């Protein structure tokens, strides 16, 4: 009988492989079959090399027979199309990287590989991680496997859809303003954005360097803890990683919340929020109180400036980060006559999609002489205020409980003509990136229409143990309930 | 009306590090194109820079040599512009918080000294090198990411000769500090020249034009002379100098406009988010300062004072740090600064010049030269013998004392012995003696030469000369009596 990976967690797979209940080849075969059946409707994967996946699985099985171990030995993982995996394409959902093949492994990938994991396929994303719906992709939109007429969220929509849609046990995403947490919330899975500097960004194609972080999208909080433990830690190739010890995140999963103070930021429960989201998050808060936590109200007064601040800083950094895509050394190059500058213009005009061009232009504008002080510099100052808001809040409580997004998943196409509407949907997630703190998205119910709703747990910088403990205890308390 | 030029330089210096500024690629010069590259220095997607601390150290050392203040808190920024030789289409450089601030360098010209003030020194990455062919262009990224230090002067320079004097003094200082090879042919040193002119008596600087990318000192001199004259002609004729970027054509000997102020780039600087700010502890700066060599000017003054050398000689000996070190070690070992100076300034420098080698590339060491000097001083050998040995000792290692012993080169020393040789010479050359006695003074020198020949060059020429003179005088006296 074929192996069913619909609900299988990474931890269960690790046990199954170790005990010999099944081989990595069988597990990977099951994954490839699930992708073959389900991906056409969802479009979570944009590239897959089945032979390459099977070669990795065979090697893992041989390694196990040879007595080798590894916390993830033989476990296949899906990878967002923005992380470099040696020998695989890395197109960032863009036409401009057509034909580019990665020459090296990102550090996070190298660490997963060293732990025995298999890197299978490339998951869809908003082009260069710019978007909240995974509709802005050169490979077409990803659909939400829970409700196919809805978006999967973004920008790591392909990863969330693969995990929620039974095509991957777990996947890697990246989060610059909510790109892991929001799609996890929209699709009903767990998503962790670690603190800035916790996981190396080396090999992550940069969108906004001071905000980007790699993180896992999983089916359980325990799986997120497991993958974080493998990827975390100082990396000599990324100067912004911190030399903080990597704790045993699994040990943090105590199952209770006794002695914890959890804060509800006043500014995150606003008018205009979807009432079903508000109800679900309030109920989750009550559940946390039952689990032993003390609930306090706190304030993050500069929250209302966060979206504007985020779009100025992210666009500014992106305008420089994406300058390298010029057709000179790799990827797509427009053909035609003219000077090099004309080749650049044509390549970039044809290679980048609308949203990317919009943000490059915005970023170029806010850095231009005469506007720098009014926009970029001012946004940096507000960023400092937002960071201080969190410092003050975490002086009063151990972690914060908030909604991930003000609404459940949008309908397909709903935000395409109204980017501002989409930008405002990032209001509860961008703050964590601006402040450099960590955040976890955990399913906390569904709307009457069956759309998943996510609870966000925010913790201080390098406070992943706390958010995992809270998310895990809450998740365990709801086991058996329909989420 | 008289017009005064004001010139400022921006000198780009490639630092002498083993690896590039942000990756592990080698900085060696001359390899085939694009063989010393990696994802980082090619600007591949996802690659990130990691700071090479050696580049920071060499920049701070340069700043300390040039009297700069070292910034307590320094950072890196991105400078954006599109060009095929820029892998990321932004350059990592330092905008408003450079590593070194202020400082200056004293130049000497026509016996006058003048301080040229520095504005700042910052660190940045070099770009690739474009080569243009008929119908296409190529880019070599071997140079991309090599650490580049930019030294910016105040507009204190007032002539082409001063500019060259400054560049020479700067090169000397940087070579002393060991921060760069300063090899112009390999592009280690390049500069941009800012020029303006103003009527004498006015304080306000005129509108400046900038000549980009000069890579020879001769070029700087010629371009500056041309451009100053052009600007004076322009202003004196009632025109106005346009703020623009110029290119110097060495073949035509003229400057050409590359772009005007209106087309100037907006570089859109902002802090580099991939690198942490550089915060240097005082203890670190002091530890680096402790490794600094003496500055060339100070060393020159000390050589004059301690070794009693004339200013010119001290200048020649301190022009290169290697030569100065060689001189000083030799002088200490033999205890005779004058002799060491004479040997190095004449024979050693000639051999260096002929062989095209530096003082550290030849077999001759201060120990060997000092031994040679002492052998002459103690009259074990004479000076011509010593000078005859030098080319050999320059080429291959050897001990002068051993060579003298094994080859029997020791000086024929005693007055009796040389006296006998003088008698022999006089006896063998009666006609020369006759010439002398007939009033031909130069004949004495020929007789000394004969004595040297008889001693197979080993006689003390001074003693030989004295004894020849004595014997001839005796004969002269004798002749007068008879
Ligand atoms: Zn490199």
PDB file of N, CA and C in Angstrom, chain A residues 315-376:
ATOM      1  N   UNK A 315      11.634  48.759  -0.031  1.00  0.00           N
ATOM      2  CA  UNK A 315      11.792  49.152  -1.433  1.00  0.00           C
ATOM      3  C   UNK A 315      13.183  49.751  -1.669  1.00  0.00           C
ATOM      4  N   UNK A 316      13.666  50.546  -0.714  1.00  0.00           N
ATOM      5  CA  UNK A 316      14.993  51.159  -0.852  1.00  0.00           C
ATOM      6  C   UNK A 316      16.058  50.074  -0.993  1.00  0.00           C
ATOM      7  N   UNK A 317      16.034  49.112  -0.090  1.00  0.00           N
ATOM      8  CA  UNK A 317      17.039  48.049  -0.142  1.00  0.00           C
ATOM      9  C   UNK A 317      16.870  47.209  -1.407  1.00  0.00           C
ATOM     10  N   UNK A 318      15.628  46.959  -1.775  1.00  0.00           N
ATOM     11  CA  UNK A 318      15.372  46.157  -2.977  1.00  0.00           C
ATOM     12  C   UNK A 318      15.913  46.848  -4.223  1.00  0.00           C
ATOM     13  N   UNK A 319      15.796  48.175  -4.269  1.00  0.00           N
ATOM     14  CA  UNK A 319      16.236  48.879  -5.482  1.00  0.00           C
ATOM     15  C   UNK A 319      17.728  48.638  -5.726  1.00  0.00           C
ATOM     16  N   UNK A 320      18.512  48.484  -4.655  1.00  0.00           N
ATOM     17  CA  UNK A 320      19.934  48.160  -4.821  1.00  0.00           C
ATOM     18  C   UNK A 320      20.128  46.651  -4.999  1.00  0.00           C
ATOM     19  N   UNK A 321      19.438  45.860  -4.193  1.00  0.00           N
ATOM     20  CA  UNK A 321      19.614  44.404  -4.269  1.00  0.00           C
ATOM     21  C   UNK A 321      19.295  43.855  -5.657  1.00  0.00           C
ATOM     22  N   UNK A 322      18.295  44.419  -6.306  1.00  0.00           N
ATOM     23  CA  UNK A 322      17.868  43.886  -7.598  1.00  0.00           C
ATOM     24  C   UNK A 322      18.590  44.547  -8.780  1.00  0.00           C
ATOM     25  N   UNK A 323      19.524  45.461  -8.466  1.00  0.00           N
ATOM     26  CA  UNK A 323      20.263  46.134  -9.540  1.00  0.00           C
ATOM     27  C   UNK A 323      21.154  45.150 -10.291  1.00  0.00           C
ATOM     28  N   UNK A 324      21.567  44.071  -9.614  1.00  0.00           N
ATOM     29  CA  UNK A 324      22.505  43.133 -10.233  1.00  0.00           C
ATOM     30  C   UNK A 324      21.885  42.348 -11.385  1.00  0.00           C
ATOM     31  N   UNK A 325      20.568  42.332 -11.460  1.00  0.00           N
ATOM     32  CA  UNK A 325      19.915  41.566 -12.532  1.00  0.00           C
ATOM     33  C   UNK A 325      19.867  42.449 -13.774  1.00  0.00           C
ATOM     34  N   UNK A 326      20.929  42.355 -14.570  1.00  0.00           N
ATOM     35  CA  UNK A 326      21.093  43.275 -15.696  1.00  0.00           C
ATOM     36  C   UNK A 326      21.340  42.545 -17.005  1.00  0.00           C
ATOM     37  N   UNK A 327      21.368  41.212 -16.963  1.00  0.00           N
ATOM     38  CA  UNK A 327      21.575  40.454 -18.189  1.00  0.00           C
ATOM     39  C   UNK A 327      23.037  40.310 -18.591  1.00  0.00           C
ATOM     40  N   UNK A 328      23.971  40.882 -17.801  1.00  0.00           N
ATOM     41  CA  UNK A 328      25.379  40.824 -18.189  1.00  0.00           C
ATOM     42  C   UNK A 328      25.976  39.458 -17.885  1.00  0.00           C
ATOM     43  N   UNK A 329      25.746  38.947 -16.676  1.00  0.00           N
ATOM     44  CA  UNK A 329      26.476  37.745 -16.238  1.00  0.00           C
ATOM     45  C   UNK A 329      25.643  36.471 -16.206  1.00  0.00           C
ATOM     46  N   UNK A 330      24.338  36.584 -16.002  1.00  0.00           N
ATOM     47  CA  UNK A 330      23.515  35.372 -15.880  1.00  0.00           C
ATOM     48  C   UNK A 330      22.057  35.745 -16.114  1.00  0.00           C
ATOM     49  N   UNK A 331      21.239  34.721 -16.279  1.00  0.00           N
ATOM     50  CA  UNK A 331      19.800  34.928 -16.412  1.00  0.00           C
ATOM     51  C   UNK A 331      19.396  35.469 -17.779  1.00  0.00           C
ATOM     52  N   UNK A 332      18.213  36.066 -17.795  1.00  0.00           N
ATOM     53  CA  UNK A 332      17.610  36.543 -19.032  1.00  0.00           C
ATOM     54  C   UNK A 332      18.322  37.799 -19.542  1.00  0.00           C
ATOM     55  N   UNK A 333      18.529  37.868 -20.863  1.00  0.00           N
ATOM     56  CA  UNK A 333      19.068  39.082 -21.474  1.00  0.00           C
ATOM     57  C   UNK A 333      18.217  39.433 -22.697  1.00  0.00           C
ATOM     58  N   UNK A 334      17.732  40.647 -22.720  1.00  0.00           N
ATOM     59  CA  UNK A 334      16.940  41.089 -23.870  1.00  0.00           C
ATOM     60  C   UNK A 334      17.863  41.241 -25.071  1.00  0.00           C
ATOM     61  N   UNK A 335      17.362  40.888 -26.235  1.00  0.00           N
ATOM     62  CA  UNK A 335      18.175  41.041 -27.440  1.00  0.00           C
ATOM     63  C   UNK A 335      17.821  42.364 -28.104  1.00  0.00           C
ATOM     64  N   UNK A 336      18.752  42.900 -28.850  1.00  0.00           N
ATOM     65  CA  UNK A 336      18.486  44.158 -29.531  1.00  0.00           C
ATOM     66  C   UNK A 336      19.740  44.965 -29.700  1.00  0.00           C
ATOM     67  N   UNK A 337      19.587  46.109 -30.308  1.00  0.00           N
ATOM     68  CA  UNK A 337      20.722  46.977 -30.601  1.00  0.00           C
ATOM     69  C   UNK A 337      20.912  47.977 -29.489  1.00  0.00           C
ATOM     70  N   UNK A 338      22.058  48.629 -29.496  1.00  0.00           N
ATOM     71  CA  UNK A 338      22.231  49.768 -28.612  1.00  0.00           C
ATOM     72  C   UNK A 338      23.374  49.613 -27.635  1.00  0.00           C
ATOM     73  N   UNK A 339      23.547  50.643 -26.832  1.00  0.00           N
ATOM     74  CA  UNK A 339      24.597  50.703 -25.824  1.00  0.00           C
ATOM     75  C   UNK A 339      24.224  49.774 -24.665  1.00  0.00           C
ATOM     76  N   UNK A 340      25.217  49.473 -23.774  1.00  0.00           N
ATOM     77  CA  UNK A 340      24.909  48.617 -22.631  1.00  0.00           C
ATOM     78  C   UNK A 340      23.691  49.106 -21.835  1.00  0.00           C
ATOM     79  N   UNK A 341      23.581  50.416 -21.677  1.00  0.00           N
ATOM     80  CA  UNK A 341      22.481  50.940 -20.861  1.00  0.00           C
ATOM     81  C   UNK A 341      21.135  50.588 -21.488  1.00  0.00           C
ATOM     82  N   UNK A 342      21.087  50.518 -22.817  1.00  0.00           N
ATOM     83  CA  UNK A 342      19.836  50.128 -23.469  1.00  0.00           C
ATOM     84  C   UNK A 342      19.536  48.653 -23.235  1.00  0.00           C
ATOM     85  N   UNK A 343      20.597  47.844 -23.228  1.00  0.00           N
ATOM     86  CA  UNK A 343      20.420  46.419 -22.951  1.00  0.00           C
ATOM     87  C   UNK A 343      19.884  46.235 -21.531  1.00  0.00           C
ATOM     88  N   UNK A 344      20.420  47.005 -20.583  1.00  0.00           N
ATOM     89  CA  UNK A 344      19.909  46.945 -19.205  1.00  0.00           C
ATOM     90  C   UNK A 344      18.425  47.282 -19.169  1.00  0.00           C
ATOM     91  N   UNK A 345      18.100  48.394 -19.810  1.00  0.00           N
ATOM     92  CA  UNK A 345      16.720  48.879 -19.734  1.00  0.00           C
ATOM     93  C   UNK A 345      15.758  47.836 -20.294  1.00  0.00           C
ATOM     94  N   UNK A 346      16.111  47.294 -21.467  1.00  0.00           N
ATOM     95  CA  UNK A 346      15.243  46.298 -22.108  1.00  0.00           C
ATOM     96  C   UNK A 346      15.158  45.031 -21.261  1.00  0.00           C
ATOM     97  N   UNK A 347      16.323  44.576 -20.757  1.00  0.00           N
ATOM     98  CA  UNK A 347      16.346  43.345 -19.968  1.00  0.00           C
ATOM     99  C   UNK A 347      15.478  43.498 -18.729  1.00  0.00           C
ATOM    100  N   UNK A 348      15.615  44.624 -18.061  1.00  0.00           N
ATOM    101  CA  UNK A 348      14.890  44.808 -16.802  1.00  0.00           C
ATOM    102  C   UNK A 348      13.412  45.101 -17.042  1.00  0.00           C
ATOM    103  N   UNK A 349      13.120  45.804 -18.130  1.00  0.00           N
ATOM    104  CA  UNK A 349      11.717  46.093 -18.440  1.00  0.00           C
ATOM    105  C   UNK A 349      10.988  44.807 -18.817  1.00  0.00           C
ATOM    106  N   UNK A 350      11.658  43.926 -19.544  1.00  0.00           N
ATOM    107  CA  UNK A 350      11.021  42.679 -19.970  1.00  0.00           C
ATOM    108  C   UNK A 350      11.121  41.589 -18.913  1.00  0.00           C
ATOM    109  N   UNK A 351      12.181  41.646 -18.091  1.00  0.00           N
ATOM    110  CA  UNK A 351      12.450  40.554 -17.156  1.00  0.00           C
ATOM    111  C   UNK A 351      11.701  40.659 -15.846  1.00  0.00           C
ATOM    112  N   UNK A 352      11.468  41.880 -15.365  1.00  0.00           N
ATOM    113  CA  UNK A 352      10.779  42.066 -14.086  1.00  0.00           C
ATOM    114  C   UNK A 352       9.286  42.261 -14.306  1.00  0.00           C
ATOM    115  N   UNK A 353       8.478  41.752 -13.386  1.00  0.00           N
ATOM    116  CA  UNK A 353       7.039  41.975 -13.417  1.00  0.00           C
ATOM    117  C   UNK A 353       6.682  43.343 -12.845  1.00  0.00           C
ATOM    118  N   UNK A 354       5.378  43.662 -12.907  1.00  0.00           N
ATOM    119  CA  UNK A 354       4.907  45.001 -12.519  1.00  0.00           C
ATOM    120  C   UNK A 354       5.194  45.343 -11.065  1.00  0.00           C
ATOM    121  N   UNK A 355       4.904  44.403 -10.151  1.00  0.00           N
ATOM    122  CA  UNK A 355       5.063  44.717  -8.724  1.00  0.00           C
ATOM    123  C   UNK A 355       6.533  44.978  -8.401  1.00  0.00           C
ATOM    124  N   UNK A 356       7.417  44.180  -8.993  1.00  0.00           N
ATOM    125  CA  UNK A 356       8.847  44.375  -8.755  1.00  0.00           C
ATOM    126  C   UNK A 356       9.282  45.736  -9.303  1.00  0.00           C
ATOM    127  N   UNK A 357       8.833  46.067 -10.502  1.00  0.00           N
ATOM    128  CA  UNK A 357       9.201  47.371 -11.076  1.00  0.00           C
ATOM    129  C   UNK A 357       8.663  48.500 -10.206  1.00  0.00           C
ATOM    130  N   UNK A 358       7.445  48.321  -9.706  1.00  0.00           N
ATOM    131  CA  UNK A 358       6.854  49.344  -8.842  1.00  0.00           C
ATOM    132  C   UNK A 358       7.729  49.582  -7.610  1.00  0.00           C
ATOM    133  N   UNK A 359       8.197  48.492  -6.988  1.00  0.00           N
ATOM    134  CA  UNK A 359       8.984  48.660  -5.756  1.00  0.00           C
ATOM    135  C   UNK A 359      10.393  49.178  -6.054  1.00  0.00           C
ATOM    136  N   UNK A 360      10.964  48.790  -7.195  1.00  0.00           N
ATOM    137  CA  UNK A 360      12.290  49.326  -7.551  1.00  0.00           C
ATOM    138  C   UNK A 360      12.183  50.840  -7.767  1.00  0.00           C
ATOM    139  N   UNK A 361      11.135  51.258  -8.443  1.00  0.00           N
ATOM    140  CA  UNK A 361      10.963  52.699  -8.699  1.00  0.00           C
ATOM    141  C   UNK A 361      10.735  53.441  -7.379  1.00  0.00           C
ATOM    142  N   UNK A 362       9.898  52.862  -6.516  1.00  0.00           N
ATOM    143  CA  UNK A 362       9.646  53.470  -5.211  1.00  0.00           C
ATOM    144  C   UNK A 362      10.946  53.580  -4.413  1.00  0.00           C
ATOM    145  N   UNK A 363      11.722  52.499  -4.410  1.00  0.00           N
ATOM    146  CA  UNK A 363      12.976  52.485  -3.647  1.00  0.00           C
ATOM    147  C   UNK A 363      13.986  53.466  -4.206  1.00  0.00           C
ATOM    148  N   UNK A 364      14.048  53.570  -5.526  1.00  0.00           N
ATOM    149  CA  UNK A 364      14.960  54.518  -6.164  1.00  0.00           C
ATOM    150  C   UNK A 364      14.573  55.945  -5.786  1.00  0.00           C
ATOM    151  N   UNK A 365      13.281  56.176  -5.761  1.00  0.00           N
ATOM    152  CA  UNK A 365      12.767  57.506  -5.425  1.00  0.00           C
ATOM    153  C   UNK A 365      13.126  57.900  -3.984  1.00  0.00           C
ATOM    154  N   UNK A 366      12.882  57.002  -3.027  1.00  0.00           N
ATOM    155  CA  UNK A 366      13.091  57.391  -1.623  1.00  0.00           C
ATOM    156  C   UNK A 366      14.572  57.535  -1.271  1.00  0.00           C
ATOM    157  N   UNK A 367      15.456  57.023  -2.130  1.00  0.00           N
ATOM    158  CA  UNK A 367      16.891  57.185  -1.872  1.00  0.00           C
ATOM    159  C   UNK A 367      17.493  58.345  -2.656  1.00  0.00           C
ATOM    160  N   UNK A 368      16.690  58.967  -3.534  1.00  0.00           N
ATOM    161  CA  UNK A 368      17.234  60.006  -4.405  1.00  0.00           C
ATOM    162  C   UNK A 368      17.607  61.240  -3.608  1.00  0.00           C
ATOM    163  N   UNK A 369      18.612  61.943  -4.127  1.00  0.00           N
ATOM    164  CA  UNK A 369      19.063  63.133  -3.411  1.00  0.00           C
ATOM    165  C   UNK A 369      17.916  64.133  -3.370  1.00  0.00           C
ATOM    166  N   UNK A 370      17.693  64.698  -2.205  1.00  0.00           N
ATOM    167  CA  UNK A 370      16.581  65.611  -2.023  1.00  0.00           C
ATOM    168  C   UNK A 370      15.372  64.933  -1.376  1.00  0.00           C
ATOM    169  N   UNK A 371      15.306  63.605  -1.455  1.00  0.00           N
ATOM    170  CA  UNK A 371      14.179  62.892  -0.849  1.00  0.00           C
ATOM    171  C   UNK A 371      14.629  61.951   0.260  1.00  0.00           C
ATOM    172  N   UNK A 372      15.935  61.689   0.314  1.00  0.00           N
ATOM    173  CA  UNK A 372      16.495  60.719   1.253  1.00  0.00           C
ATOM    174  C   UNK A 372      16.085  61.024   2.687  1.00  0.00           C
ATOM    175  N   UNK A 373      16.252  62.282   3.093  1.00  0.00           N
ATOM    176  CA  UNK A 373      15.952  62.655   4.481  1.00  0.00           C
ATOM    177  C   UNK A 373      14.468  62.501   4.800  1.00  0.00           C
ATOM    178  N   UNK A 374      13.637  62.919   3.840  1.00  0.00           N
ATOM    179  CA  UNK A 374      12.194  62.909   4.089  1.00  0.00           C
ATOM    180  C   UNK A 374      11.640  61.491   4.146  1.00  0.00           C
ATOM    181  N   UNK A 375      12.254  60.571   3.403  1.00  0.00           N
ATOM    182  CA  UNK A 375      11.698  59.217   3.368  1.00  0.00           C
ATOM    183  C   UNK A 375      12.594  58.198   4.060  1.00  0.00           C
ATOM    184  N   UNK A 376      13.741  57.908   3.459  1.00  0.00           N
ATOM    185  CA  UNK A 376      14.563  56.818   3.993  1.00  0.00           C
ATOM    186  C   UNK A 376      14.997  57.087   5.439  1.00  0.00           C
TER     187      UNK A 376
END
